[in-house]
Short mmCIF file of C-alpha atoms in Angstrom, two decimals:
data_model
loop_
_atom_site.label_atom_id
_atom_site.label_comp_id
_atom_site.label_asym_id
_atom_site.label_seq_id
_atom_site.Cartn_x
_atom_site.Cartn_y
_atom_site.Cartn_z
CA MET A 1 0.00 0.00 0.00
CA THR A 2 2.96 2.33 0.47
CA LYS A 3 3.50 2.27 -3.32
CA VAL A 4 -0.04 3.28 -4.20
CA PRO A 5 0.08 6.69 -5.99
CA ARG A 6 -1.18 9.56 -3.83
CA ARG A 7 0.19 12.72 -5.52
CA ASN A 8 -3.10 13.83 -7.11
CA LEU A 9 -5.03 13.18 -3.91
CA ALA A 10 -3.19 16.04 -2.23
CA TYR A 11 -4.86 18.38 -4.75
CA ASN A 12 -8.30 16.80 -4.31
CA VAL A 13 -8.02 15.20 -7.76
CA PRO A 14 -8.69 11.48 -8.46
CA GLU A 15 -5.64 9.22 -8.73
CA VAL A 16 -5.05 6.26 -11.06
CA LEU A 17 -3.54 2.87 -10.25
CA ALA A 18 -2.54 1.05 -13.45
CA LEU A 19 -2.38 -2.73 -13.02
CA PRO A 20 -1.67 -5.32 -15.76
CA SER A 21 -5.33 -6.33 -16.14
CA LEU A 22 -7.13 -3.53 -14.34
CA THR A 23 -7.16 0.26 -14.09
CA VAL A 24 -8.42 1.68 -10.79
CA VAL A 25 -9.52 5.30 -10.40
CA TYR A 26 -9.82 6.36 -6.76
CA ASN A 27 -10.24 9.49 -4.71
CA SER A 28 -8.96 8.38 -1.31
CA VAL A 29 -6.72 5.89 0.49
CA TYR A 30 -7.63 4.98 4.05
CA LYS A 31 -5.22 2.65 5.84
CA ASN A 32 -5.25 -0.49 3.65
CA GLN A 33 -8.34 0.50 1.71
CA ILE A 34 -8.51 2.09 -1.74
CA MET A 35 -11.73 4.09 -2.16
CA ALA A 36 -12.41 3.27 -5.81
CA MET A 37 -14.52 5.49 -8.07
CA LYS A 38 -14.17 3.45 -11.24
CA LEU A 39 -12.74 0.15 -12.46
CA ASP A 40 -11.77 -0.29 -16.09
CA LEU A 41 -9.62 -2.39 -18.41
CA PRO A 42 -6.22 -1.11 -19.60
CA LYS A 43 -6.01 0.11 -23.22
CA ASN A 44 -4.45 -3.10 -24.51
CA LEU A 45 -7.59 -5.03 -23.43
CA TRP A 46 -10.22 -2.57 -24.66
CA HIS A 47 -10.69 -4.51 -27.91
CA LYS A 48 -12.12 -7.38 -25.83
CA VAL A 49 -14.93 -5.27 -24.40
CA PRO A 50 -18.33 -6.08 -26.02
CA ALA A 51 -20.44 -3.31 -27.54
CA SER A 52 -22.77 -3.45 -24.53
CA GLY A 53 -19.90 -2.64 -22.14
CA LEU A 54 -18.04 -4.57 -19.47
CA VAL A 55 -19.72 -7.44 -17.67
CA GLY A 56 -20.24 -6.36 -14.07
CA GLY A 57 -19.65 -2.65 -14.59
CA TYR A 58 -18.61 -0.87 -11.38
CA ASP A 59 -19.96 2.35 -9.93
CA SER A 60 -18.81 3.67 -6.55
CA ARG A 61 -22.26 5.23 -6.00
CA PRO A 62 -24.67 2.79 -7.65
CA ALA A 63 -28.19 4.06 -8.15
CA GLU A 64 -29.53 0.55 -8.50
CA ASN A 65 -30.18 -1.79 -5.60
CA VAL A 66 -30.16 -5.58 -5.60
CA GLY A 67 -33.81 -5.84 -6.64
CA VAL A 68 -33.35 -3.53 -9.63
CA VAL A 69 -30.32 -5.52 -10.78
CA VAL A 70 -32.24 -8.81 -10.47
CA HIS A 71 -35.01 -7.39 -12.67
CA HIS A 72 -32.43 -6.16 -15.20
CA ASN A 73 -30.80 -9.60 -15.35
CA ILE A 74 -34.18 -11.30 -15.78
CA ARG A 75 -35.01 -9.02 -18.71
CA CYS A 76 -31.63 -9.89 -20.23
CA LEU A 77 -32.38 -13.60 -19.87
CA VAL A 78 -35.92 -13.22 -21.22
CA ASN A 79 -34.57 -11.55 -24.37
CA ASP A 80 -31.46 -13.78 -24.73
CA VAL A 81 -29.05 -10.91 -24.05
CA TYR A 82 -26.15 -12.71 -22.39
CA ASP A 83 -23.42 -10.04 -22.44
CA SER A 84 -25.17 -7.31 -20.42
CA PHE A 85 -25.75 -8.85 -16.99
CA LYS A 86 -25.14 -6.61 -13.99
CA PHE A 87 -23.53 -7.64 -10.72
CA VAL A 88 -24.09 -6.10 -7.31
CA ALA A 89 -22.78 -6.96 -3.84
CA LYS A 90 -24.54 -6.23 -0.58
CA GLY A 91 -23.33 -6.91 2.94
CA GLU A 92 -21.40 -10.14 3.32
CA ARG A 93 -22.49 -11.51 -0.06
CA TRP A 94 -19.79 -10.25 -2.40
CA ASP A 95 -17.91 -13.22 -3.87
CA HIS A 96 -20.44 -13.74 -6.72
CA VAL A 97 -19.40 -10.44 -8.34
CA PHE A 98 -16.17 -12.18 -9.39
CA ASP A 99 -18.15 -14.79 -11.35
CA PHE A 100 -19.07 -14.61 -15.05
CA ALA A 101 -22.64 -15.89 -14.53
CA ALA A 102 -25.29 -13.68 -12.96
CA SER A 103 -26.67 -14.88 -9.65
CA LEU A 104 -30.31 -15.82 -10.37
CA THR A 105 -32.54 -18.36 -8.63
CA PRO A 106 -36.05 -19.70 -9.31
CA ARG A 107 -37.26 -17.84 -6.22
CA MET A 108 -35.89 -14.54 -7.59
CA VAL A 109 -37.72 -15.16 -10.87
CA ARG A 110 -41.05 -15.93 -9.18
CA LYS A 111 -40.82 -12.94 -6.83
CA SER A 112 -39.90 -10.64 -9.73
CA TYR A 113 -42.88 -11.77 -11.81
CA GLU A 114 -45.16 -11.22 -8.82
CA THR A 115 -43.93 -7.61 -8.82
CA VAL A 116 -44.35 -7.33 -12.59
CA MET A 117 -47.93 -8.66 -12.50
CA ALA A 118 -48.82 -6.31 -9.63
CA GLY A 119 -47.40 -3.39 -11.62
CA ILE A 120 -49.39 -4.32 -14.72
CA THR A 121 -52.71 -4.68 -12.92
CA CYS A 122 -52.40 -1.97 -10.25
CA GLU A 123 -53.99 0.85 -12.28
CA PRO A 124 -57.06 -0.09 -14.37
CA GLY A 125 -57.03 1.55 -17.76
CA MET A 126 -53.25 2.02 -17.82
CA VAL A 127 -51.00 -0.60 -19.42
CA PRO A 128 -47.19 -0.36 -19.04
CA ILE A 129 -46.14 -1.58 -22.50
CA SER A 130 -42.45 -1.63 -21.47
CA LYS A 131 -43.22 -4.38 -18.95
CA LEU A 132 -45.23 -6.39 -21.44
CA ALA A 133 -42.37 -6.18 -23.93
CA GLY A 134 -39.52 -6.61 -21.46
CA TYR A 135 -40.70 -9.64 -19.50
CA PHE A 136 -42.38 -11.79 -22.17
CA SER A 137 -40.76 -13.78 -24.98
CA VAL A 138 -42.20 -17.32 -24.80
CA THR A 139 -45.40 -15.55 -25.82
CA SER A 140 -44.35 -12.75 -28.17
CA PRO A 141 -45.07 -9.20 -26.92
CA ASP A 142 -47.58 -8.55 -29.72
CA GLU A 143 -49.47 -11.72 -28.76
CA VAL A 144 -49.43 -10.65 -25.10
CA VAL A 145 -50.94 -7.31 -26.12
CA GLU A 146 -53.51 -9.16 -28.23
CA LYS A 147 -54.58 -11.42 -25.33
CA LEU A 148 -54.51 -8.83 -22.54
CA ILE A 149 -55.66 -5.70 -24.37
CA MET A 150 -56.96 -6.04 -27.92
CA LYS A 151 -59.23 -9.08 -27.50
CA PRO A 152 -60.94 -7.72 -24.32
CA LEU A 153 -61.23 -4.35 -26.09
CA ARG A 154 -63.13 -5.96 -28.96
CA ASP A 155 -65.21 -8.38 -26.88
CA ARG A 156 -66.10 -6.44 -23.74
CA VAL A 157 -64.91 -2.87 -23.54
CA CYS A 158 -66.18 -1.34 -26.79
CA ARG A 159 -69.62 -2.35 -28.00
CA LYS A 160 -71.95 -0.50 -30.30
CA GLY A 161 -74.72 1.32 -28.51
CA MET A 162 -72.92 1.17 -25.14
CA ILE A 163 -70.62 3.54 -23.27
CA PRO A 164 -67.11 1.98 -23.24
CA LYS A 165 -66.25 0.26 -19.98
CA ARG A 166 -62.99 0.73 -18.14
CA HIS A 167 -60.44 -1.77 -19.37
CA VAL A 168 -59.18 -4.19 -16.69
CA ILE A 169 -56.54 -6.82 -17.43
CA ASP A 170 -57.71 -10.35 -16.69
CA PRO A 171 -55.45 -11.52 -13.81
CA ASN A 172 -55.96 -15.21 -14.68
CA GLU A 173 -54.86 -14.67 -18.28
CA LEU A 174 -51.85 -12.67 -17.11
CA LYS A 175 -50.91 -15.36 -14.58
CA GLN A 176 -50.98 -18.07 -17.27
CA LEU A 177 -48.68 -16.02 -19.50
CA ALA A 178 -46.33 -15.29 -16.58
CA GLU A 179 -46.15 -18.97 -15.58
CA MET A 180 -44.93 -19.90 -19.07
CA GLU A 181 -42.20 -17.26 -18.82
CA ILE A 182 -41.20 -18.42 -15.32
CA SER A 183 -40.89 -22.06 -16.44
CA SER A 184 -38.76 -21.03 -19.42
CA LEU A 185 -36.50 -18.82 -17.29
CA ILE A 186 -35.94 -21.53 -14.67
CA LYS A 187 -34.73 -23.85 -17.46
CA LYS A 188 -32.43 -21.10 -18.78
CA ILE A 189 -30.98 -20.54 -15.30
CA GLY A 190 -30.23 -24.27 -15.00
CA CYS A 191 -27.98 -24.19 -18.06
CA LEU A 192 -26.84 -20.54 -17.86
CA ARG A 193 -23.18 -21.30 -17.16
CA GLU A 194 -23.00 -23.75 -20.09
CA THR A 195 -24.73 -21.23 -22.38
CA LEU A 196 -22.24 -18.49 -21.44
CA LYS A 197 -19.31 -20.84 -21.99
CA ASP A 198 -20.64 -21.85 -25.40
CA LYS A 199 -20.79 -18.18 -26.35
CA GLY A 200 -17.27 -17.55 -24.98
CA LEU A 201 -18.58 -15.07 -22.44
CA ASP A 202 -16.87 -16.83 -19.51
CA LYS A 203 -13.61 -15.43 -20.91
CA LEU A 204 -14.69 -11.90 -20.01
CA VAL A 205 -13.87 -12.67 -16.37
CA ILE A 206 -10.24 -13.65 -15.84
CA PRO A 207 -9.84 -16.15 -12.99
CA TYR A 208 -6.92 -15.71 -10.65
CA PRO A 209 -3.95 -16.17 -10.58
CA GLU A 210 -3.62 -14.84 -14.15
CA ASN A 211 -2.12 -11.43 -13.42
CA VAL A 212 -4.91 -10.43 -11.03
CA SER A 213 -5.31 -10.42 -7.28
CA THR A 214 -6.92 -13.33 -5.48
CA VAL A 215 -10.35 -12.89 -3.92
CA ASN A 216 -8.81 -12.73 -0.43
CA GLU A 217 -6.28 -10.08 -1.53
CA VAL A 218 -9.04 -7.91 -2.97
CA PHE A 219 -11.18 -8.39 0.15
CA GLY A 220 -8.20 -7.51 2.35
CA ALA A 221 -7.44 -4.38 0.30
CA LEU A 222 -11.06 -3.20 0.53
CA TYR A 223 -11.84 -4.01 4.14
CA GLY A 224 -8.45 -4.34 5.82
CA SER A 225 -6.34 -7.29 6.94
CA ASN A 226 -8.03 -7.56 10.36
CA VAL A 227 -11.49 -8.04 8.83
CA LEU A 228 -10.03 -10.59 6.41
CA LYS A 229 -8.48 -12.58 9.27
CA ILE A 230 -11.80 -12.62 11.15
CA THR A 231 -13.66 -13.75 8.02
CA LEU A 232 -11.18 -16.55 7.30
CA LYS A 233 -11.29 -17.65 10.92
CA ARG A 234 -15.10 -17.89 10.79
CA LYS A 235 -14.92 -19.96 7.60
CA ASP A 236 -12.44 -22.34 9.26
CA MET A 237 -14.76 -22.71 12.25
CA ASP A 238 -17.69 -23.49 9.95
#
């Protein structure tokens, strides 16, 4: 830590630490901790970055919480977008951010679709098209719109000689559509790692010890050697 550059910090300007496989931009150094603002690849590795950006992009002040990231990753999986997953750590759960596969479980999928269905049906007469398009692919978005909006509009809402009724989405129809998506997503999650490997996307995360720090070294640098010792001791006791 004594060799970490600090010259710019004296002028309240961010400093840069250039490592072989990682560039760290930081605005403070506290004991054994580097207060990072941004993580990026060095110039010689930029050509490996996909058009959608780095997998697991880092932001020192993330606006998105765990729930938002889970929904983003589900939409990626629904639409077969495998190079734009986001990774977020909270509390003691941090090791999965070093993985190439997004952390998704069947329970996360079911809970997320409960939220989606509640959002679609909460306000009668208003239909969030972005949710219909973003969370449905087993049934194409235009077919979802046909079943939930257009057919009821023709059959019940608008009739000659009658004042149009308020449109309300049929919750049973919506639930059936959601269940098909949930079943499909659970199957995708089961083979997600193999799918990413087949597409070569596992190569976007370099496993140690290929010119990068080990997980314990990174944890120690972020939280200090004393916290690392306590964590390792607890793992040994378990």
